Amino acid sequence: MIKDRRWLVLLGLSLTYAVTNGILVHTLPLLYPQLIDSFGWSQSEVTLPATIFLIANALTSIPAGMMLDKFSPIKIIGVGLLAIIGGLFAFSQVQTLWQLVAVYALMAAGLSACGLVSNMLVLSRWFVHLRGRATGILLMSSSAGGTVFPLILGSLIEGGNWRLGMQVMSIM
């Protein structure tokens, strides 16, 4: 049993960061060929939502940081996770390019709320001693998520159902 609650907090933060970055940053590009095949979109159309994602993430980071200063970071992280879960499920239902752009914008706002800034804020409050080790563990989790989730989605895509794959991602 872990006697020091800080390590449980770090585990929760690391899992959150692994899932959010693992899916949003490292896994979604696997769907580009399926989107091109399903909708007949061009490569530039399929990558437009990813561009919007980066812009929206940048624009929502400052308001998310302001909210982190006013409200409980754990609650902000929870709201961000709900936005990402909703976005991933909505991704499985898209029919138009603009729906996909809206989904990516929603997930970007969610990532601003539960991504690196919020995780580092919580980590820095809970860890003074061994902060470097805790930071290394947190940052490593993004790479771990980037290793695991593409394998999971890739196997679902090979089964021929990218929509089901996105629903599974939303559950994870």
PDB file of C-alpha atoms in Angstrom:
ATOM      1  CA  MET A   1       0.000   0.000   0.000  1.00  0.00           C
ATOM      2  CA  ILE A   2       1.258   3.481  -0.836  1.00  0.00           C
ATOM      3  CA  LYS A   3       1.617   5.458   2.386  1.00  0.00           C
ATOM      4  CA  ASP A   4       2.365   8.783   0.738  1.00  0.00           C
ATOM      5  CA  ARG A   5      -0.685  10.178  -1.080  1.00  0.00           C
ATOM      6  CA  ARG A   6       1.556  12.273  -3.300  1.00  0.00           C
ATOM      7  CA  TRP A   7       2.447   9.209  -5.352  1.00  0.00           C
ATOM      8  CA  LEU A   8      -1.245   8.396  -5.883  1.00  0.00           C
ATOM      9  CA  VAL A   9      -1.759  11.954  -7.094  1.00  0.00           C
ATOM     10  CA  LEU A  10       1.198  11.547  -9.434  1.00  0.00           C
ATOM     11  CA  LEU A  11      -0.239   8.263 -10.719  1.00  0.00           C
ATOM     12  CA  GLY A  12      -3.568   9.939 -11.466  1.00  0.00           C
ATOM     13  CA  LEU A  13      -1.885  12.882 -13.191  1.00  0.00           C
ATOM     14  CA  SER A  14       0.342  10.564 -15.212  1.00  0.00           C
ATOM     15  CA  LEU A  15      -2.574   8.431 -16.374  1.00  0.00           C
ATOM     16  CA  THR A  16      -4.497  11.558 -17.358  1.00  0.00           C
ATOM     17  CA  TYR A  17      -1.546  12.927 -19.293  1.00  0.00           C
ATOM     18  CA  ALA A  18      -0.816   9.569 -20.927  1.00  0.00           C
ATOM     19  CA  VAL A  19      -4.378   9.206 -22.148  1.00  0.00           C
ATOM     20  CA  THR A  20      -4.924  12.791 -23.296  1.00  0.00           C
ATOM     21  CA  ASN A  21      -1.622  13.206 -25.108  1.00  0.00           C
ATOM     22  CA  GLY A  22      -1.477   9.585 -26.190  1.00  0.00           C
ATOM     23  CA  ILE A  23      -4.810   9.836 -27.957  1.00  0.00           C
ATOM     24  CA  LEU A  24      -5.026  13.476 -29.067  1.00  0.00           C
ATOM     25  CA  VAL A  25      -1.443  14.052 -30.144  1.00  0.00           C
ATOM     26  CA  HIS A  26      -0.113  10.642 -31.119  1.00  0.00           C
ATOM     27  CA  THR A  27      -3.137   8.587 -32.186  1.00  0.00           C
ATOM     28  CA  LEU A  28      -5.631  10.738 -34.101  1.00  0.00           C
ATOM     29  CA  PRO A  29      -3.351  11.124 -37.155  1.00  0.00           C
ATOM     30  CA  LEU A  30      -3.811   7.380 -37.758  1.00  0.00           C
ATOM     31  CA  LEU A  31      -7.346   8.182 -38.873  1.00  0.00           C
ATOM     32  CA  TYR A  32      -6.378  10.422 -41.784  1.00  0.00           C
ATOM     33  CA  PRO A  33      -6.489   7.640 -44.419  1.00  0.00           C
ATOM     34  CA  GLN A  34      -9.858   6.419 -43.100  1.00  0.00           C
ATOM     35  CA  LEU A  35     -11.313   9.926 -43.228  1.00  0.00           C
ATOM     36  CA  ILE A  36     -10.058  10.384 -46.785  1.00  0.00           C
ATOM     37  CA  ASP A  37     -11.605   7.038 -47.799  1.00  0.00           C
ATOM     38  CA  SER A  38     -14.879   7.558 -45.923  1.00  0.00           C
ATOM     39  CA  PHE A  39     -15.603  11.128 -46.969  1.00  0.00           C
ATOM     40  CA  GLY A  40     -13.497  11.716 -50.070  1.00  0.00           C
ATOM     41  CA  TRP A  41     -11.719  14.606 -48.395  1.00  0.00           C
ATOM     42  CA  SER A  42      -8.292  15.732 -49.566  1.00  0.00           C
ATOM     43  CA  GLN A  43      -5.224  15.438 -47.396  1.00  0.00           C
ATOM     44  CA  SER A  44      -5.278  19.185 -46.720  1.00  0.00           C
ATOM     45  CA  GLU A  45      -8.928  18.983 -45.650  1.00  0.00           C
ATOM     46  CA  VAL A  46      -8.224  16.082 -43.301  1.00  0.00           C
ATOM     47  CA  THR A  47      -5.315  17.892 -41.657  1.00  0.00           C
ATOM     48  CA  LEU A  48      -7.211  21.216 -41.296  1.00  0.00           C
ATOM     49  CA  PRO A  49      -8.830  20.127 -38.005  1.00  0.00           C
ATOM     50  CA  ALA A  50      -5.392  19.331 -36.560  1.00  0.00           C
ATOM     51  CA  THR A  51      -4.287  22.874 -37.428  1.00  0.00           C
ATOM     52  CA  ILE A  52      -7.427  24.238 -35.763  1.00  0.00           C
ATOM     53  CA  PHE A  53      -6.632  22.009 -32.769  1.00  0.00           C
ATOM     54  CA  LEU A  54      -3.231  23.639 -32.316  1.00  0.00           C
ATOM     55  CA  ILE A  55      -4.621  27.162 -32.715  1.00  0.00           C
ATOM     56  CA  ALA A  56      -7.546  26.509 -30.367  1.00  0.00           C
ATOM     57  CA  ASN A  57      -5.233  24.908 -27.818  1.00  0.00           C
ATOM     58  CA  ALA A  58      -3.002  27.978 -27.885  1.00  0.00           C
ATOM     59  CA  LEU A  59      -5.949  30.382 -27.589  1.00  0.00           C
ATOM     60  CA  THR A  60      -7.611  28.499 -24.736  1.00  0.00           C
ATOM     61  CA  SER A  61      -4.440  27.972 -22.698  1.00  0.00           C
ATOM     62  CA  ILE A  62      -4.458  31.442 -21.147  1.00  0.00           C
ATOM     63  CA  PRO A  63      -8.124  31.308 -20.036  1.00  0.00           C
ATOM     64  CA  ALA A  64      -7.511  27.791 -18.720  1.00  0.00           C
ATOM     65  CA  GLY A  65      -4.522  29.077 -16.762  1.00  0.00           C
ATOM     66  CA  MET A  66      -6.649  31.885 -15.331  1.00  0.00           C
ATOM     67  CA  MET A  67      -9.280  29.352 -14.272  1.00  0.00           C
ATOM     68  CA  LEU A  68      -6.568  27.236 -12.645  1.00  0.00           C
ATOM     69  CA  ASP A  69      -5.640  30.269 -10.538  1.00  0.00           C
ATOM     70  CA  LYS A  70      -9.242  30.751  -9.378  1.00  0.00           C
ATOM     71  CA  PHE A  71     -10.659  27.253  -9.060  1.00  0.00           C
ATOM     72  CA  SER A  72      -9.579  23.793  -7.949  1.00  0.00           C
ATOM     73  CA  PRO A  73      -7.136  22.361 -10.510  1.00  0.00           C
ATOM     74  CA  ILE A  74      -8.615  18.898  -9.977  1.00  0.00           C
ATOM     75  CA  LYS A  75     -12.069  20.206 -10.941  1.00  0.00           C
ATOM     76  CA  ILE A  76     -10.640  21.997 -13.994  1.00  0.00           C
ATOM     77  CA  ILE A  77      -8.888  18.776 -15.012  1.00  0.00           C
ATOM     78  CA  GLY A  78     -12.203  16.930 -14.628  1.00  0.00           C
ATOM     79  CA  VAL A  79     -14.006  19.424 -16.863  1.00  0.00           C
ATOM     80  CA  GLY A  80     -11.228  19.128 -19.444  1.00  0.00           C
ATOM     81  CA  LEU A  81     -11.473  15.343 -19.402  1.00  0.00           C
ATOM     82  CA  LEU A  82     -15.239  15.515 -19.933  1.00  0.00           C
ATOM     83  CA  ALA A  83     -14.696  17.802 -22.944  1.00  0.00           C
ATOM     84  CA  ILE A  84     -12.174  15.364 -24.411  1.00  0.00           C
ATOM     85  CA  ILE A  85     -14.392  12.337 -23.780  1.00  0.00           C
ATOM     86  CA  GLY A  86     -17.316  14.117 -25.428  1.00  0.00           C
ATOM     87  CA  GLY A  87     -15.107  15.186 -28.307  1.00  0.00           C
ATOM     88  CA  LEU A  88     -13.785  11.682 -28.904  1.00  0.00           C
ATOM     89  CA  PHE A  89     -17.290  10.240 -28.937  1.00  0.00           C
ATOM     90  CA  ALA A  90     -18.516  13.046 -31.205  1.00  0.00           C
ATOM     91  CA  PHE A  91     -15.573  12.290 -33.515  1.00  0.00           C
ATOM     92  CA  SER A  92     -17.087   8.852 -34.087  1.00  0.00           C
ATOM     93  CA  GLN A  93     -20.310  10.506 -35.296  1.00  0.00           C
ATOM     94  CA  VAL A  94     -18.965  13.201 -37.662  1.00  0.00           C
ATOM     95  CA  GLN A  95     -20.403  13.497 -41.144  1.00  0.00           C
ATOM     96  CA  THR A  96     -18.939  16.809 -42.330  1.00  0.00           C
ATOM     97  CA  LEU A  97     -15.573  18.504 -42.224  1.00  0.00           C
ATOM     98  CA  TRP A  98     -16.912  21.372 -40.132  1.00  0.00           C
ATOM     99  CA  GLN A  99     -18.226  18.937 -37.541  1.00  0.00           C
ATOM    100  CA  LEU A 100     -14.728  17.497 -37.324  1.00  0.00           C
ATOM    101  CA  VAL A 101     -13.248  20.988 -36.955  1.00  0.00           C
ATOM    102  CA  ALA A 102     -15.680  21.702 -34.090  1.00  0.00           C
ATOM    103  CA  VAL A 103     -14.785  18.397 -32.419  1.00  0.00           C
ATOM    104  CA  TYR A 104     -11.073  19.187 -32.615  1.00  0.00           C
ATOM    105  CA  ALA A 105     -11.707  22.677 -31.168  1.00  0.00           C
ATOM    106  CA  LEU A 106     -13.646  21.139 -28.264  1.00  0.00           C
ATOM    107  CA  MET A 107     -10.864  18.648 -27.579  1.00  0.00           C
ATOM    108  CA  ALA A 108      -8.271  21.449 -27.740  1.00  0.00           C
ATOM    109  CA  ALA A 109     -10.132  23.415 -25.074  1.00  0.00           C
ATOM    110  CA  GLY A 110     -10.361  20.226 -23.009  1.00  0.00           C
ATOM    111  CA  LEU A 111      -6.638  19.630 -23.363  1.00  0.00           C
ATOM    112  CA  SER A 112      -5.938  23.191 -22.233  1.00  0.00           C
ATOM    113  CA  ALA A 113      -7.885  22.430 -19.066  1.00  0.00           C
ATOM    114  CA  CYS A 114      -6.370  19.025 -18.296  1.00  0.00           C
ATOM    115  CA  GLY A 115      -3.036  19.030 -20.061  1.00  0.00           C
ATOM    116  CA  LEU A 116       0.493  19.874 -19.063  1.00  0.00           C
ATOM    117  CA  VAL A 117      -0.159  23.220 -17.350  1.00  0.00           C
ATOM    118  CA  SER A 118      -2.793  21.884 -14.955  1.00  0.00           C
ATOM    119  CA  ASN A 119      -0.858  18.698 -14.280  1.00  0.00           C
ATOM    120  CA  MET A 120       2.348  20.613 -13.536  1.00  0.00           C
ATOM    121  CA  LEU A 121       0.463  22.989 -11.251  1.00  0.00           C
ATOM    122  CA  VAL A 122      -0.877  20.116  -9.169  1.00  0.00           C
ATOM    123  CA  LEU A 123       2.469  18.335  -9.250  1.00  0.00           C
ATOM    124  CA  SER A 124       4.351  21.419  -8.055  1.00  0.00           C
ATOM    125  CA  ARG A 125       1.941  21.845  -5.155  1.00  0.00           C
ATOM    126  CA  TRP A 126       2.243  18.230  -4.034  1.00  0.00           C
ATOM    127  CA  PHE A 127       5.952  17.730  -4.608  1.00  0.00           C
ATOM    128  CA  VAL A 128       8.711  19.894  -3.205  1.00  0.00           C
ATOM    129  CA  HIS A 129      11.112  17.113  -2.349  1.00  0.00           C
ATOM    130  CA  LEU A 130      11.601  14.793  -5.374  1.00  0.00           C
ATOM    131  CA  ARG A 131       9.891  17.279  -7.717  1.00  0.00           C
ATOM    132  CA  GLY A 132      12.366  16.464 -10.498  1.00  0.00           C
ATOM    133  CA  ARG A 133      11.623  12.750 -10.280  1.00  0.00           C
ATOM    134  CA  ALA A 134       7.881  13.393 -10.228  1.00  0.00           C
ATOM    135  CA  THR A 135       8.160  15.706 -13.241  1.00  0.00           C
ATOM    136  CA  GLY A 136      10.138  13.081 -15.140  1.00  0.00           C
ATOM    137  CA  ILE A 137       7.496  10.449 -14.418  1.00  0.00           C
ATOM    138  CA  LEU A 138       4.701  12.787 -15.541  1.00  0.00           C
ATOM    139  CA  LEU A 139       6.441  13.730 -18.774  1.00  0.00           C
ATOM    140  CA  MET A 140       7.336  10.116 -19.513  1.00  0.00           C
ATOM    141  CA  SER A 141       3.647   9.240 -19.384  1.00  0.00           C
ATOM    142  CA  SER A 142       2.965  11.212 -22.578  1.00  0.00           C
ATOM    143  CA  SER A 143       5.410   9.013 -24.464  1.00  0.00           C
ATOM    144  CA  ALA A 144       3.944   5.900 -22.867  1.00  0.00           C
ATOM    145  CA  GLY A 145       0.477   6.946 -24.021  1.00  0.00           C
ATOM    146  CA  GLY A 146       1.896   7.676 -27.456  1.00  0.00           C
ATOM    147  CA  THR A 147       3.134   4.095 -27.570  1.00  0.00           C
ATOM    148  CA  VAL A 148       0.030   2.312 -26.301  1.00  0.00           C
ATOM    149  CA  PHE A 149      -2.945   4.115 -27.838  1.00  0.00           C
ATOM    150  CA  PRO A 150      -1.841   4.030 -31.492  1.00  0.00           C
ATOM    151  CA  LEU A 151      -1.512   0.251 -31.153  1.00  0.00           C
ATOM    152  CA  ILE A 152      -5.034  -0.037 -29.771  1.00  0.00           C
ATOM    153  CA  LEU A 153      -6.636   2.236 -32.357  1.00  0.00           C
ATOM    154  CA  GLY A 154      -4.519   0.703 -35.132  1.00  0.00           C
ATOM    155  CA  SER A 155      -5.873  -2.752 -34.371  1.00  0.00           C
ATOM    156  CA  LEU A 156      -9.446  -1.427 -34.398  1.00  0.00           C
ATOM    157  CA  ILE A 157      -8.853   0.392 -37.689  1.00  0.00           C
ATOM    158  CA  GLU A 158      -7.504  -2.809 -39.259  1.00  0.00           C
ATOM    159  CA  GLY A 159     -10.825  -4.369 -38.313  1.00  0.00           C
ATOM    160  CA  GLY A 160     -12.382  -1.820 -40.651  1.00  0.00           C
ATOM    161  CA  ASN A 161     -14.333   0.288 -38.176  1.00  0.00           C
ATOM    162  CA  TRP A 162     -12.705   3.609 -37.326  1.00  0.00           C
ATOM    163  CA  ARG A 163     -15.941   4.889 -35.747  1.00  0.00           C
ATOM    164  CA  LEU A 164     -15.933   2.030 -33.241  1.00  0.00           C
ATOM    165  CA  GLY A 165     -12.267   2.762 -32.620  1.00  0.00           C
ATOM    166  CA  MET A 166     -13.103   6.336 -31.666  1.00  0.00           C
ATOM    167  CA  GLN A 167     -15.860   5.163 -29.353  1.00  0.00           C
ATOM    168  CA  VAL A 168     -13.357   2.863 -27.644  1.00  0.00           C
ATOM    169  CA  MET A 169     -10.929   5.791 -27.343  1.00  0.00           C
ATOM    170  CA  SER A 170     -13.664   7.874 -25.684  1.00  0.00           C
ATOM    171  CA  ILE A 171     -14.245   5.118 -23.125  1.00  0.00           C
ATOM    172  CA  MET A 172     -10.546   4.890 -22.335  1.00  0.00           C
TER     173      MET A 172
END
